[in-house]
Amino acid sequence: MSGLTIGPAEVIQFTIGGLTNGAIYALVALGLHIIFKATRVLNFVQGEQVVIGGLLALTVSTTLHAPIFLAFVAAMIIGGAIGYAFERIAIRPAYRLGELATIMVTIGGFVVFKNGHQLIWGKESIPFPDFAFDFPFSLATPAFQGFAEAFLKATGAGFNPFAIWVILLSILGVVAVHLFFQKTLFGKAMRAVADNTKASELMGIDSTQVTAVAFAMSAALAAAAGILGGPLLNAGGSYGIEIAVKGFSGAIVGGFGSSLGSVAGGFIVGIIEALSGGLISSSYKDAISFGIMLLVLLVRPSGIFGEKEVRRS
Amino acid sequence: MQAKRNLEAPVGTTSRAGSLTSTAIERLKQSTALYTFQGVIIAAIILLPFLTDSNYLITMATFMGMYAMLAIGLNLVLGNAGQISLGQGAFFGIGAYTYAILTKDHFPFWFAYLASPILAAIAGFVVGYIALRLRGHYFAMATLAFALIMHRLFHVLPITGASLGLYDIPLPAFLATTKGTMADPLRFYYFVWLIAALVAVFTANVVRHRVGRALSALREDEVAAAMLGINVAKYKIEVFVISAIYSSIAGSLFAGYSGLISSSAFHLDRSMDILLMVVIGGLGSVFGSILGAILWTILPEIFRMFESLQGLEPYRLVTFGIMIILIVILWPGGAAGALRGLAEKWDRSRSGANASGVKGSNDTA
């Protein structure tokens, strides 16, 4: 770190960056958690759903000249539909063949989705507009300017208005999912199926419907992550698998068995990554964040906030 | 239901001790047609240099041999221990870089060929120890993370030549052309397939004996296997370490053969390719792994060969993904399973009712 002094201001700066990335990882982690709960498998398609979400939003907003928030909603709906269709067409036939077969199918799906979107949108990543100045996300208000200036004066760290939206909207998404599981009948049915599929089927719950909805939900969350992360990650290209592993690291660190644990883990991984990138070396930041996951697997397989869901064999 | 059995219990495994003996007899009586086919493949590998003088074909077949080692290793983990490893490409890289770094530093070749698998075995043990003790399929993600870490390290570490990679990697004299340091295509071809054959024979023995039986027991029912005193985690780690060793051997051969390596050769795509080979070839079958490696190398060539198929070239990778899904769902035995079915049908039609008794017991098992 030649010439650059690391003070509290830099640490705060890195932490804000980490929270922004972490918010995106948290959405991915939550999506992985939902599918894991419903089917007991890891969904390798998740990362590509993130990429496709970003691409869809970009296409909708540029070809239809739709405002970004409409593109946001449209991409989440289309992404969710793709997830639903994928479950219907590929996952459902594999499900009865066992966990191993199902995961293999998601890996096959990963290959299809990745090369599919690269075929349609190309291999290079496409610049994604910073939506923090567009309606309704515009923060160019005096109140926000004042806040940003006060924050800069107090801490020495500035932040991008876009970061606030990423963090706020992903927290909103997480809360919405949480309320869905706790308060709605269908959410409760999903939890019942996750706990005990046989018993919930005997109670009249359509477990196949639950699985399909789980895939749709997590695909929609992934699409949201792709759009929110757009200004950071751009759209398209091949970042999908890395973000899937980051999300998975988050879920493992926080606790794969618990939804809030997965989300918290996503933020933790984001912060660790940003701090290690800023304070140690950006070349090793990915290795460090994945290394943290392996460390947690070693010392506390159920994750920091997880119940003892993961058993050692 | 039949499909499920095929995927979870490949070739000649059964959950009941009582029917084990009949399975053993079946294996001895293994279809003569299948033996013939295996013989044809082996003969083709041995005779290939006499059938063609195209260097391109020999090079392709040399890579096939390396892929076969990688596929056999992964198949041991996937087909026999029921665990998905996406980290085989990383071990391949560890083998390649270890060989390249040591030989470029003028260490003796035997030392480099020995150090590669040892280092890979250590790495495999560490990863396996961390991730294989967990139930469920965390292992797939953990090995994926490992693959991404290693790829990144290969790309940034000064010792691996960072993004430039390493070049002018030496070869032992008996594999090089008489005047230069280039690999002699023929000698290298036979050397690679000799090692691949050793790997195949060793694996077949591992699968048939203690480790293989323990693994098939734990794949059928982990809890029951553990109750019988089988150390589930130990066997899984053992198999994973063996697969890491195979991959690194292939890697050290690859480094010497190509003479230059860079991190892009050890990207995740490599691990995905190996996975595809195993799925195409057939889970849990050594012969299937070799078949998978051969088919996987030939398939793109077929795309290239026929004019009418060339338009499909951009869709090749998407097609591969769809193939994984279709084979897993519809055809879990892969090419080896299909051949076995064909061979058995053929045998039966030749020997009439004689063989159908044996086949019948298989169906009810």
XYZ file of C-alpha atoms in Angstrom:
678
model
C 0.000 0.000 0.000
C 2.432 2.614 -1.148
C 1.576 6.225 -0.549
C -1.925 5.498 0.657
C -2.532 5.788 4.354
C -5.273 3.714 5.831
C -7.238 5.644 8.407
C -10.708 5.331 9.863
C -12.129 7.231 6.881
C -10.838 4.593 4.467
C -12.167 1.807 6.644
C -15.601 3.438 6.665
C -15.365 3.912 2.928
C -14.515 0.246 2.382
C -17.303 -0.804 4.726
C -19.878 1.176 2.745
C -18.610 -0.498 -0.426
C -18.771 -3.847 1.338
C -22.342 -3.268 2.489
C -23.323 -2.433 -1.084
C -21.797 -5.616 -2.474
C -23.037 -7.489 0.565
C -26.622 -6.428 -0.126
C -26.382 -8.081 -3.530
C -24.789 -11.230 -2.090
C -27.518 -11.271 0.551
C -30.222 -11.425 -2.125
C -28.404 -14.277 -3.849
C -27.888 -16.055 -0.537
C -31.562 -15.697 0.315
C -32.553 -17.171 -3.044
C -30.208 -20.121 -2.546
C -31.607 -20.592 0.944
C -35.223 -20.668 -0.285
C -34.470 -23.352 -2.860
C -32.337 -25.304 -0.418
C -35.194 -25.277 2.087
C -37.748 -26.405 -0.483
C -35.722 -29.043 -2.296
C -32.559 -29.757 -0.260
C -30.438 -28.996 -3.284
C -28.042 -26.268 -4.267
C -29.138 -24.283 -7.257
C -26.200 -23.615 -9.538
C -28.374 -21.588 -11.879
C -28.769 -18.802 -9.316
C -25.759 -16.787 -10.479
C -26.830 -16.893 -14.110
C -30.327 -15.782 -13.087
C -28.644 -12.713 -11.579
C -26.900 -11.983 -14.873
C -30.070 -12.587 -16.877
C -32.034 -10.271 -14.563
C -29.624 -7.435 -15.231
C -29.690 -8.073 -18.971
C -33.484 -8.218 -19.062
C -33.817 -4.926 -17.210
C -31.307 -3.301 -19.519
C -33.074 -4.595 -22.615
C -36.505 -3.531 -21.390
C -35.295 -0.053 -20.462
C -33.329 0.561 -23.664
C -35.597 -1.025 -26.291
C -38.911 0.056 -24.791
C -37.520 3.255 -23.287
C -39.290 2.243 -20.136
C -38.394 3.995 -16.894
C -35.901 1.984 -14.880
C -38.325 1.068 -12.102
C -40.694 -0.489 -14.662
C -37.783 -2.376 -16.192
C -36.918 -3.482 -12.660
C -40.373 -4.960 -12.098
C -40.535 -6.470 -15.585
C -37.143 -8.163 -15.215
C -38.139 -9.620 -11.857
C -41.353 -11.012 -13.337
C -39.687 -12.431 -16.464
C -36.783 -13.777 -14.396
C -39.221 -15.378 -11.991
C -41.097 -16.940 -14.897
C -37.852 -18.363 -16.258
C -37.103 -19.856 -12.845
C -40.603 -21.319 -12.689
C -40.288 -22.806 -16.165
C -36.857 -24.233 -15.382
C -38.288 -25.986 -12.345
C -41.212 -27.359 -14.332
C -39.203 -28.552 -17.313
C -35.896 -29.727 -15.862
C -35.968 -29.935 -12.069
C -39.279 -31.704 -11.605
C -38.344 -34.820 -13.650
C -35.015 -35.046 -11.829
C -36.394 -34.498 -8.357
C -37.606 -38.064 -7.910
C -34.168 -39.359 -8.987
C -32.617 -37.952 -5.840
C -30.564 -34.992 -4.677
C -27.486 -35.873 -6.699
C -29.427 -35.988 -9.961
C -31.205 -32.735 -9.138
C -27.963 -30.886 -8.485
C -26.513 -32.298 -11.691
C -29.521 -30.885 -13.506
C -28.944 -27.450 -11.985
C -25.322 -27.671 -13.145
C -26.562 -28.560 -16.630
C -28.939 -25.618 -16.315
C -26.001 -23.402 -15.390
C -24.239 -24.375 -18.624
C -27.412 -23.776 -20.651
C -28.249 -20.423 -19.039
C -24.705 -19.081 -19.135
C -24.077 -19.950 -22.752
C -27.654 -19.056 -23.627
C -27.415 -15.470 -22.410
C -23.957 -15.149 -23.912
C -25.439 -16.298 -27.207
C -28.237 -13.715 -27.036
C -26.439 -10.757 -25.455
C -22.813 -11.565 -26.224
C -19.865 -12.503 -24.045
C -18.727 -9.001 -23.164
C -20.348 -7.153 -20.328
C -22.542 -4.195 -21.224
C -22.442 -0.942 -19.242
C -25.432 -0.570 -16.960
C -26.723 2.941 -16.220
C -26.501 4.305 -12.718
C -30.170 4.583 -11.872
C -29.712 6.638 -8.732
C -30.655 9.797 -10.602
C -33.720 8.471 -12.372
C -37.282 8.673 -11.170
C -38.224 7.382 -8.623
C -34.722 6.743 -7.373
C -33.443 10.279 -7.712
C -31.627 11.456 -4.611
C -30.664 14.837 -6.010
C -32.621 16.516 -3.243
C -31.222 19.181 -0.898
C -31.933 16.971 2.113
C -29.840 14.135 0.738
C -27.046 16.476 -0.374
C -26.951 17.916 3.126
C -26.816 14.488 4.663
C -24.036 13.357 2.352
C -21.997 16.457 3.112
C -22.492 16.081 6.844
C -21.479 12.450 6.588
C -18.356 13.364 4.643
C -17.428 16.015 7.220
C -17.960 13.686 10.166
C -16.265 10.573 8.839
C -14.160 11.617 5.896
C -15.922 9.057 3.746
C -18.250 9.818 0.877
C -20.822 7.537 -0.626
C -22.622 6.984 -3.856
C -26.371 7.669 -3.665
C -26.774 4.446 -5.597
C -25.306 2.513 -2.649
C -28.164 3.681 -0.449
C -30.722 2.317 -2.882
C -28.988 -1.005 -3.188
C -28.857 -1.465 0.559
C -32.376 -0.169 1.224
C -34.082 -2.086 -1.568
C -32.382 -5.349 -0.784
C -33.311 -5.023 2.869
C -36.854 -4.282 1.737
C -36.796 -7.433 -0.396
C -35.526 -9.518 2.494
C -38.222 -8.161 4.820
C -40.898 -8.833 2.214
C -39.734 -12.434 1.827
C -39.600 -12.849 5.583
C -43.156 -11.518 6.007
C -44.315 -13.741 3.159
C -43.021 -16.800 4.985
C -44.354 -15.737 8.375
C -47.713 -14.191 7.556
C -49.190 -15.586 4.366
C -50.865 -18.954 4.041
C -48.731 -19.937 1.068
C -45.563 -18.904 2.882
C -46.550 -21.041 5.830
C -47.269 -23.931 3.467
C -43.790 -23.524 2.023
C -42.241 -23.689 5.466
C -44.316 -26.746 6.267
C -43.100 -28.523 3.138
C -39.512 -27.611 3.989
C -39.927 -29.053 7.480
C -41.688 -32.241 6.528
C -42.776 -32.871 2.972
C -44.740 -36.056 3.661
C -46.724 -34.666 6.556
C -47.525 -31.431 4.753
C -48.716 -33.377 1.714
C -51.030 -35.321 4.002
C -52.386 -31.982 5.204
C -53.327 -31.212 1.636
C -50.435 -28.999 0.602
C -49.391 -29.306 -3.015
C -45.653 -29.731 -2.505
C -44.821 -29.642 -6.218
C -46.429 -26.222 -6.444
C -44.361 -25.118 -3.466
C -41.137 -26.203 -5.163
C -42.026 -24.372 -8.357
C -42.881 -21.188 -6.457
C -39.611 -21.461 -4.518
C -37.699 -21.503 -7.790
C -39.730 -18.585 -9.130
C -39.159 -16.547 -5.957
C -35.454 -17.130 -5.830
C -35.140 -16.364 -9.541
C -36.996 -13.090 -9.005
C -34.672 -12.263 -6.096
C -31.714 -13.093 -8.317
C -33.060 -10.776 -11.008
C -33.391 -8.022 -8.403
C -29.775 -8.624 -7.409
C -28.734 -8.357 -11.051
C -30.480 -5.018 -11.464
C -29.389 -3.523 -8.148
C -25.879 -4.747 -8.794
C -26.009 -3.508 -12.386
C -24.116 -0.242 -11.903
C -21.402 -2.192 -10.040
C -21.199 -5.378 -12.070
C -22.480 -4.126 -15.421
C -24.780 -6.457 -17.326
C -23.941 -9.750 -18.964
C -20.544 -11.373 -19.229
C -19.439 -14.177 -16.995
C -19.648 -12.889 -13.450
C -22.585 -15.204 -12.709
C -20.727 -18.134 -11.218
C -18.590 -15.901 -8.999
C -21.617 -14.134 -7.601
C -23.319 -17.480 -7.022
C -20.335 -18.629 -4.982
C -20.231 -15.306 -3.103
C -23.912 -15.715 -2.282
C -23.286 -19.281 -1.240
C -20.335 -18.182 0.916
C -22.684 -15.718 2.575
C -25.279 -18.384 3.180
C -22.658 -20.724 4.658
C -21.064 -18.047 6.831
C -24.416 -16.883 8.182
C -26.121 -20.260 8.301
C -27.703 -21.957 5.318
C -30.594 -23.265 7.357
C -31.826 -19.835 8.404
C -33.079 -17.145 6.070
C -31.942 -14.182 8.149
C -28.644 -15.948 8.803
C -28.068 -16.298 5.058
C -28.804 -12.618 4.550
C -26.530 -11.535 7.384
C -23.847 -13.804 5.962
C -24.160 -12.119 2.581
C -23.450 -8.749 4.188
C -20.560 -10.200 6.208
C -18.929 -11.646 3.100
C -19.380 -8.322 1.296
C -17.703 -6.408 4.105
C -14.866 -8.907 4.554
C -14.245 -8.853 0.836
C -14.185 -5.061 0.629
C -11.956 -4.687 3.692
C -9.512 -7.358 2.566
C -9.501 -5.886 -0.912
C -8.809 -2.410 0.448
C -6.465 -3.238 3.301
C -4.584 -6.256 1.953
C -4.729 -6.592 -1.807
C -7.487 -6.606 -4.359
C -5.803 -9.556 -6.091
C -6.549 -11.781 -3.145
C -9.949 -10.502 -2.061
C -11.894 -13.313 -3.751
C -9.564 -15.933 -2.367
C -10.016 -14.437 1.090
C -13.806 -14.327 0.960
C -13.999 -17.926 -0.277
C -11.367 -18.909 2.280
C -13.581 -17.487 5.036
C -16.355 -19.771 3.846
C -14.086 -22.830 4.005
C -13.008 -21.743 7.480
C -16.624 -21.490 8.669
C -17.354 -24.893 7.142
C -14.454 -26.240 9.155
C -15.203 -24.683 12.546
C -18.928 -24.143 12.533
C -20.688 -25.938 9.695
C -24.096 -24.640 10.744
C -22.944 -21.066 10.225
C -22.644 -18.177 12.657
C -26.386 -17.688 13.095
C -27.599 -21.092 11.995
C -29.306 -23.743 14.033
C -27.659 -27.127 14.016
C -29.285 -27.964 10.706
C -26.222 -29.208 8.915
C -25.196 -32.533 10.272
C -21.782 -34.036 10.060
C -21.778 -37.462 8.550
C -37.771 -46.296 -10.436
C -35.430 -48.198 -12.718
C -33.722 -44.945 -13.566
C -33.221 -44.136 -9.927
C -31.534 -47.451 -9.302
C -29.263 -46.893 -12.223
C -28.084 -43.530 -11.023
C -27.564 -44.382 -7.413
C -26.258 -47.879 -7.800
C -24.192 -48.257 -10.902
C -22.690 -51.394 -12.313
C -22.918 -54.492 -10.221
C -23.750 -53.011 -6.854
C -26.620 -54.173 -4.776
C -27.882 -53.379 -1.353
C -28.558 -56.920 -0.258
C -25.793 -59.191 0.877
C -27.766 -62.189 -0.353
C -27.743 -61.106 -3.951
C -24.105 -60.048 -3.890
C -22.921 -63.475 -4.949
C -25.236 -63.560 -7.907
C -23.899 -60.158 -8.913
C -20.372 -61.486 -8.736
C -21.297 -64.360 -10.982
C -22.958 -61.930 -13.337
C -19.804 -59.913 -13.521
C -17.787 -62.989 -14.431
C -20.353 -63.744 -17.053
C -20.238 -60.171 -18.255
C -21.488 -59.982 -21.757
C -18.998 -61.179 -24.322
C -20.262 -58.511 -26.688
C -19.281 -55.862 -24.175
C -15.836 -57.402 -23.781
C -15.512 -57.377 -27.537
C -16.398 -53.723 -27.659
C -13.931 -52.830 -24.908
C -11.326 -54.838 -26.786
C -12.005 -52.870 -29.953
C -11.540 -49.560 -28.110
C -8.271 -50.734 -26.550
C -7.020 -52.049 -29.880
C -7.954 -48.791 -31.559
C -5.954 -46.841 -28.969
C -2.911 -49.084 -29.412
C -3.082 -49.200 -33.211
C -4.078 -45.580 -33.883
C -0.549 -44.414 -34.816
C -0.349 -47.248 -37.360
C -3.700 -46.329 -38.860
C -3.000 -42.656 -39.376
C -0.010 -40.401 -39.800
C -2.010 -37.271 -39.045
C -0.304 -35.435 -36.218
C -3.561 -33.685 -35.522
C -5.335 -36.946 -34.748
C -2.488 -38.170 -32.563
C -2.477 -34.899 -30.627
C -6.204 -35.133 -30.137
C -5.903 -38.711 -28.957
C -3.112 -37.701 -26.571
C -5.397 -35.142 -24.966
C -8.079 -37.831 -24.819
C -5.742 -39.866 -22.642
C -5.255 -36.978 -20.232
C -9.000 -36.311 -20.147
C -9.562 -39.999 -19.482
C -7.451 -39.739 -16.311
C -9.385 -36.663 -15.208
C -12.693 -38.347 -15.942
C -11.773 -41.579 -14.174
C -10.826 -39.528 -11.115
C -14.029 -37.518 -11.073
C -16.102 -40.606 -11.749
C -14.664 -42.228 -8.669
C -15.905 -39.277 -6.624
C -19.199 -38.796 -8.444
C -20.186 -42.270 -9.508
C -18.831 -44.171 -6.536
C -18.927 -41.774 -3.611
C -21.949 -39.849 -4.907
C -20.306 -36.432 -4.462
C -20.053 -33.712 -7.077
C -16.589 -32.210 -7.361
C -16.164 -29.077 -9.425
C -12.544 -28.758 -8.349
C -10.888 -31.277 -10.666
C -9.651 -28.490 -12.930
C -7.842 -26.961 -9.948
C -5.978 -30.199 -9.214
C -5.179 -30.443 -12.893
C -3.663 -26.976 -12.531
C -1.777 -27.831 -9.353
C -0.199 -30.777 -11.167
C 0.675 -28.711 -14.208
C 2.169 -25.769 -12.310
C 4.093 -27.954 -9.859
C 5.665 -29.848 -12.742
C 6.410 -26.655 -14.672
C 7.914 -24.760 -11.745
C 10.095 -27.655 -10.606
C 11.392 -28.677 -14.019
C 12.099 -25.072 -14.976
C 14.125 -24.881 -11.765
C 16.173 -27.881 -12.974
C 14.819 -30.346 -10.474
C 15.010 -33.912 -11.812
C 11.967 -35.039 -13.795
C 11.145 -37.957 -11.535
C 11.001 -35.515 -8.655
C 8.585 -33.254 -10.531
C 6.391 -36.182 -11.558
C 6.319 -37.257 -7.920
C 5.843 -33.853 -6.322
C 2.781 -32.987 -8.446
C 0.541 -35.764 -7.143
C 1.846 -35.337 -3.601
C 0.971 -31.641 -3.516
C -2.405 -32.317 -5.108
C -3.063 -35.069 -2.585
C -2.362 -32.658 0.275
C -4.660 -30.038 -1.244
C -7.295 -32.695 -1.881
C -7.066 -33.912 1.678
C -7.495 -30.411 3.116
C -10.500 -29.585 0.917
C -12.003 -33.026 1.424
C -11.480 -32.875 5.163
C -13.286 -29.551 5.371
C -16.156 -30.220 2.986
C -16.747 -33.971 2.844
C -17.657 -34.389 6.453
C -20.836 -32.452 5.839
C -24.046 -34.053 4.754
C -25.849 -32.785 1.748
C -24.191 -31.355 -1.244
C -22.124 -28.568 0.184
C -19.172 -30.372 -1.259
C -20.067 -29.275 -4.795
C -20.050 -25.606 -3.792
C -16.957 -25.933 -1.618
C -15.004 -27.512 -4.472
C -16.340 -24.826 -6.790
C -15.039 -22.152 -4.398
C -11.718 -24.007 -4.268
C -11.558 -24.056 -8.068
C -12.213 -20.313 -8.232
C -9.585 -19.594 -5.551
C -6.949 -21.687 -7.312
C -7.726 -20.147 -10.677
C -7.357 -16.684 -9.177
C -4.103 -17.642 -7.463
C -2.655 -19.109 -10.669
C -3.578 -15.830 -12.297
C -1.911 -13.496 -9.770
C 0.916 -15.361 -8.031
C 4.402 -14.452 -9.273
C 5.563 -18.081 -8.972
C 2.941 -19.239 -11.494
C 3.939 -16.494 -13.912
C 0.767 -14.540 -13.067
C -1.375 -13.765 -16.105
C 1.427 -14.594 -18.568
C 1.742 -18.146 -17.346
C 4.846 -20.296 -17.717
C 6.532 -21.311 -20.941
C 9.578 -23.296 -22.133
C 8.570 -26.103 -19.820
C 11.089 -28.944 -20.257
C 10.378 -32.590 -20.971
C 12.331 -35.710 -20.079
C 14.611 -36.741 -22.966
C 12.765 -39.997 -23.664
C 9.575 -38.079 -24.472
C 11.161 -35.322 -26.529
C 12.090 -35.263 -30.172
C 15.717 -36.143 -30.832
C 16.879 -32.640 -31.632
C 14.679 -30.335 -29.623
C 12.708 -29.913 -26.460
C 9.388 -30.439 -28.233
C 7.313 -33.457 -27.292
C 7.669 -36.400 -29.627
C 4.009 -36.978 -30.583
C 4.194 -40.761 -30.791
C 6.211 -41.404 -27.676
C 4.113 -38.985 -25.712
C 0.916 -40.538 -27.008
C 1.925 -43.977 -25.802
C 3.287 -42.618 -22.528
C 0.011 -40.820 -21.749
C -2.131 -43.836 -22.580
C 0.182 -46.141 -20.642
C -0.373 -43.992 -17.539
C -4.092 -43.768 -18.318
C -4.221 -47.556 -18.507
C -2.449 -47.876 -15.154
C -4.910 -45.395 -13.655
C -7.842 -47.343 -15.122
C -6.613 -50.698 -13.818
C -5.828 -49.295 -10.380
C -9.271 -47.669 -10.220
C -11.068 -50.810 -11.282
C -9.348 -52.593 -8.421
C -10.142 -49.862 -5.909
C -13.789 -50.002 -6.935
C -13.947 -53.789 -6.767
C -12.328 -54.131 -3.384
C -12.724 -52.779 0.099
C -13.097 -49.091 -0.718
C -15.529 -49.705 -3.553
C -17.716 -51.986 -1.493
C -17.740 -49.542 1.397
C -18.636 -46.757 -0.990
C -21.497 -48.612 -2.602
C -22.795 -49.436 0.868
C -22.713 -45.823 1.943
C -24.235 -44.594 -1.276
C -27.163 -46.944 -0.766
C -27.689 -45.947 2.839
C -25.235 -43.759 4.723
C -26.775 -44.398 8.117
C -26.788 -48.156 7.701
C -23.226 -48.071 6.420
C -22.117 -46.020 9.398
C -23.839 -48.510 11.723
C -21.873 -51.310 10.111
C -18.740 -49.497 11.164
C -17.867 -47.959 7.834
C -16.103 -44.676 8.364
C -18.134 -42.777 5.818
C -16.109 -39.571 5.796
C -12.796 -41.424 5.630
C -13.703 -43.313 2.488
C -15.077 -40.255 0.788
C -11.900 -38.310 1.549
C -9.770 -41.234 0.380
C -11.534 -41.365 -2.963
C -11.362 -37.599 -3.371
C -7.615 -37.634 -2.709
C -7.177 -40.385 -5.309
C -9.090 -38.287 -7.832
C -6.897 -35.282 -7.012
C -3.813 -37.408 -7.657
C -5.123 -38.562 -11.046
C -5.953 -34.998 -12.056
C -2.518 -33.744 -11.070
C -0.803 -36.530 -13.011
C -2.807 -35.503 -16.063
C -1.797 -31.915 -15.295
C 1.916 -32.647 -15.146
C 1.684 -34.516 -18.457
C -0.272 -31.618 -19.942
C 2.355 -29.067 -18.861
C 5.206 -31.076 -20.372
C 3.295 -31.796 -23.551
C 2.151 -28.272 -24.332
C 5.331 -26.623 -23.087
C 3.409 -23.564 -21.919
C 0.581 -23.126 -19.453
C -1.497 -20.221 -18.276
C -4.329 -19.857 -15.806
C -7.008 -19.900 -18.512
C -6.362 -23.611 -19.062
C -7.485 -24.340 -15.508
C -10.659 -22.335 -15.384
C -13.949 -23.627 -14.111
C -14.887 -24.612 -17.665
C -12.285 -27.345 -17.409
C -14.030 -28.840 -14.388
C -17.363 -28.565 -16.197
C -15.928 -30.375 -19.215
C -14.746 -33.214 -17.022
C -18.154 -33.421 -15.414
C -19.750 -33.644 -18.823
C -17.366 -36.437 -19.865
C -18.340 -38.460 -16.834
C -22.051 -37.919 -17.384
C -21.835 -38.790 -21.089
C -19.673 -41.825 -20.416
C -21.635 -43.236 -17.545
C -21.519 -42.799 -13.788
C -19.558 -45.331 -11.775
C -17.890 -46.997 -14.715
C -14.165 -46.799 -15.464
C -14.790 -47.837 -19.040
C -17.515 -45.208 -19.204
C -15.051 -42.501 -18.129
C -12.698 -43.395 -20.971
C -15.613 -43.552 -23.373
C -16.784 -40.157 -22.114
C -13.355 -38.612 -22.661
C -13.244 -40.011 -26.191
C -16.789 -38.924 -27.066
C -16.271 -35.471 -25.556
C -13.170 -34.914 -27.698
C -14.777 -36.263 -30.844
C -18.111 -34.432 -30.582
C -16.798 -30.950 -31.476
C -14.853 -32.528 -34.336
C -18.068 -33.998 -35.683
C -19.627 -30.549 -35.515
C -16.661 -29.270 -37.504
C -16.591 -32.109 -40.000
C -20.084 -31.856 -41.398
C -20.859 -28.702 -43.284
C -24.533 -28.862 -42.412
C -23.764 -28.949 -38.702
C -21.418 -25.977 -38.760
C -24.265 -23.535 -38.366
C -24.904 -25.193 -35.043
C -21.412 -24.477 -33.726
C -22.461 -21.449 -31.627
C -25.106 -23.608 -29.966
C -22.624 -26.305 -29.046
C -22.151 -25.219 -25.432
C -25.868 -24.751 -24.841
C -26.376 -28.202 -26.340
C -23.823 -29.612 -23.890
C -25.827 -28.221 -20.991
C -29.055 -29.659 -22.357
C -27.253 -32.979 -22.835
C -26.232 -33.059 -19.177
C -29.848 -32.524 -18.135
C -31.264 -35.057 -20.590
C -28.718 -37.757 -19.821
C -29.128 -37.359 -16.068
C -32.900 -37.617 -16.329
C -33.421 -40.090 -19.163
C -30.228 -42.060 -19.498
C -28.390 -42.157 -16.169
C -26.125 -45.015 -17.283
C -24.577 -42.841 -19.983
C -22.860 -44.321 -23.000
C -21.424 -47.215 -21.002
C -24.870 -48.097 -19.686
C -26.383 -47.928 -23.144
C -23.639 -50.142 -24.552
C -24.120 -52.604 -21.744
C -27.827 -52.764 -22.514
C -27.154 -53.250 -26.211
C -24.534 -55.883 -25.567
C -26.791 -57.819 -23.238
C -29.601 -57.740 -25.765
C -27.235 -58.969 -28.431
C -25.900 -61.763 -26.222
C -29.381 -62.869 -25.347
C -30.515 -62.975 -28.928
C -27.504 -65.161 -29.714
C -27.601 -67.602 -26.833
C -31.392 -67.674 -26.557
C -32.996 -68.578 -23.266
C -29.705 -69.579 -21.645
C -28.644 -66.123 -20.547
C -32.096 -64.771 -19.817
C -32.112 -66.447 -16.400
C -29.177 -64.345 -15.261
C -30.716 -61.226 -16.684
C -33.933 -61.970 -14.856
C -32.230 -62.079 -11.478
C -30.734 -58.702 -12.219
C -34.123 -57.186 -12.849
C -35.543 -58.349 -9.583
C -32.521 -57.384 -7.483
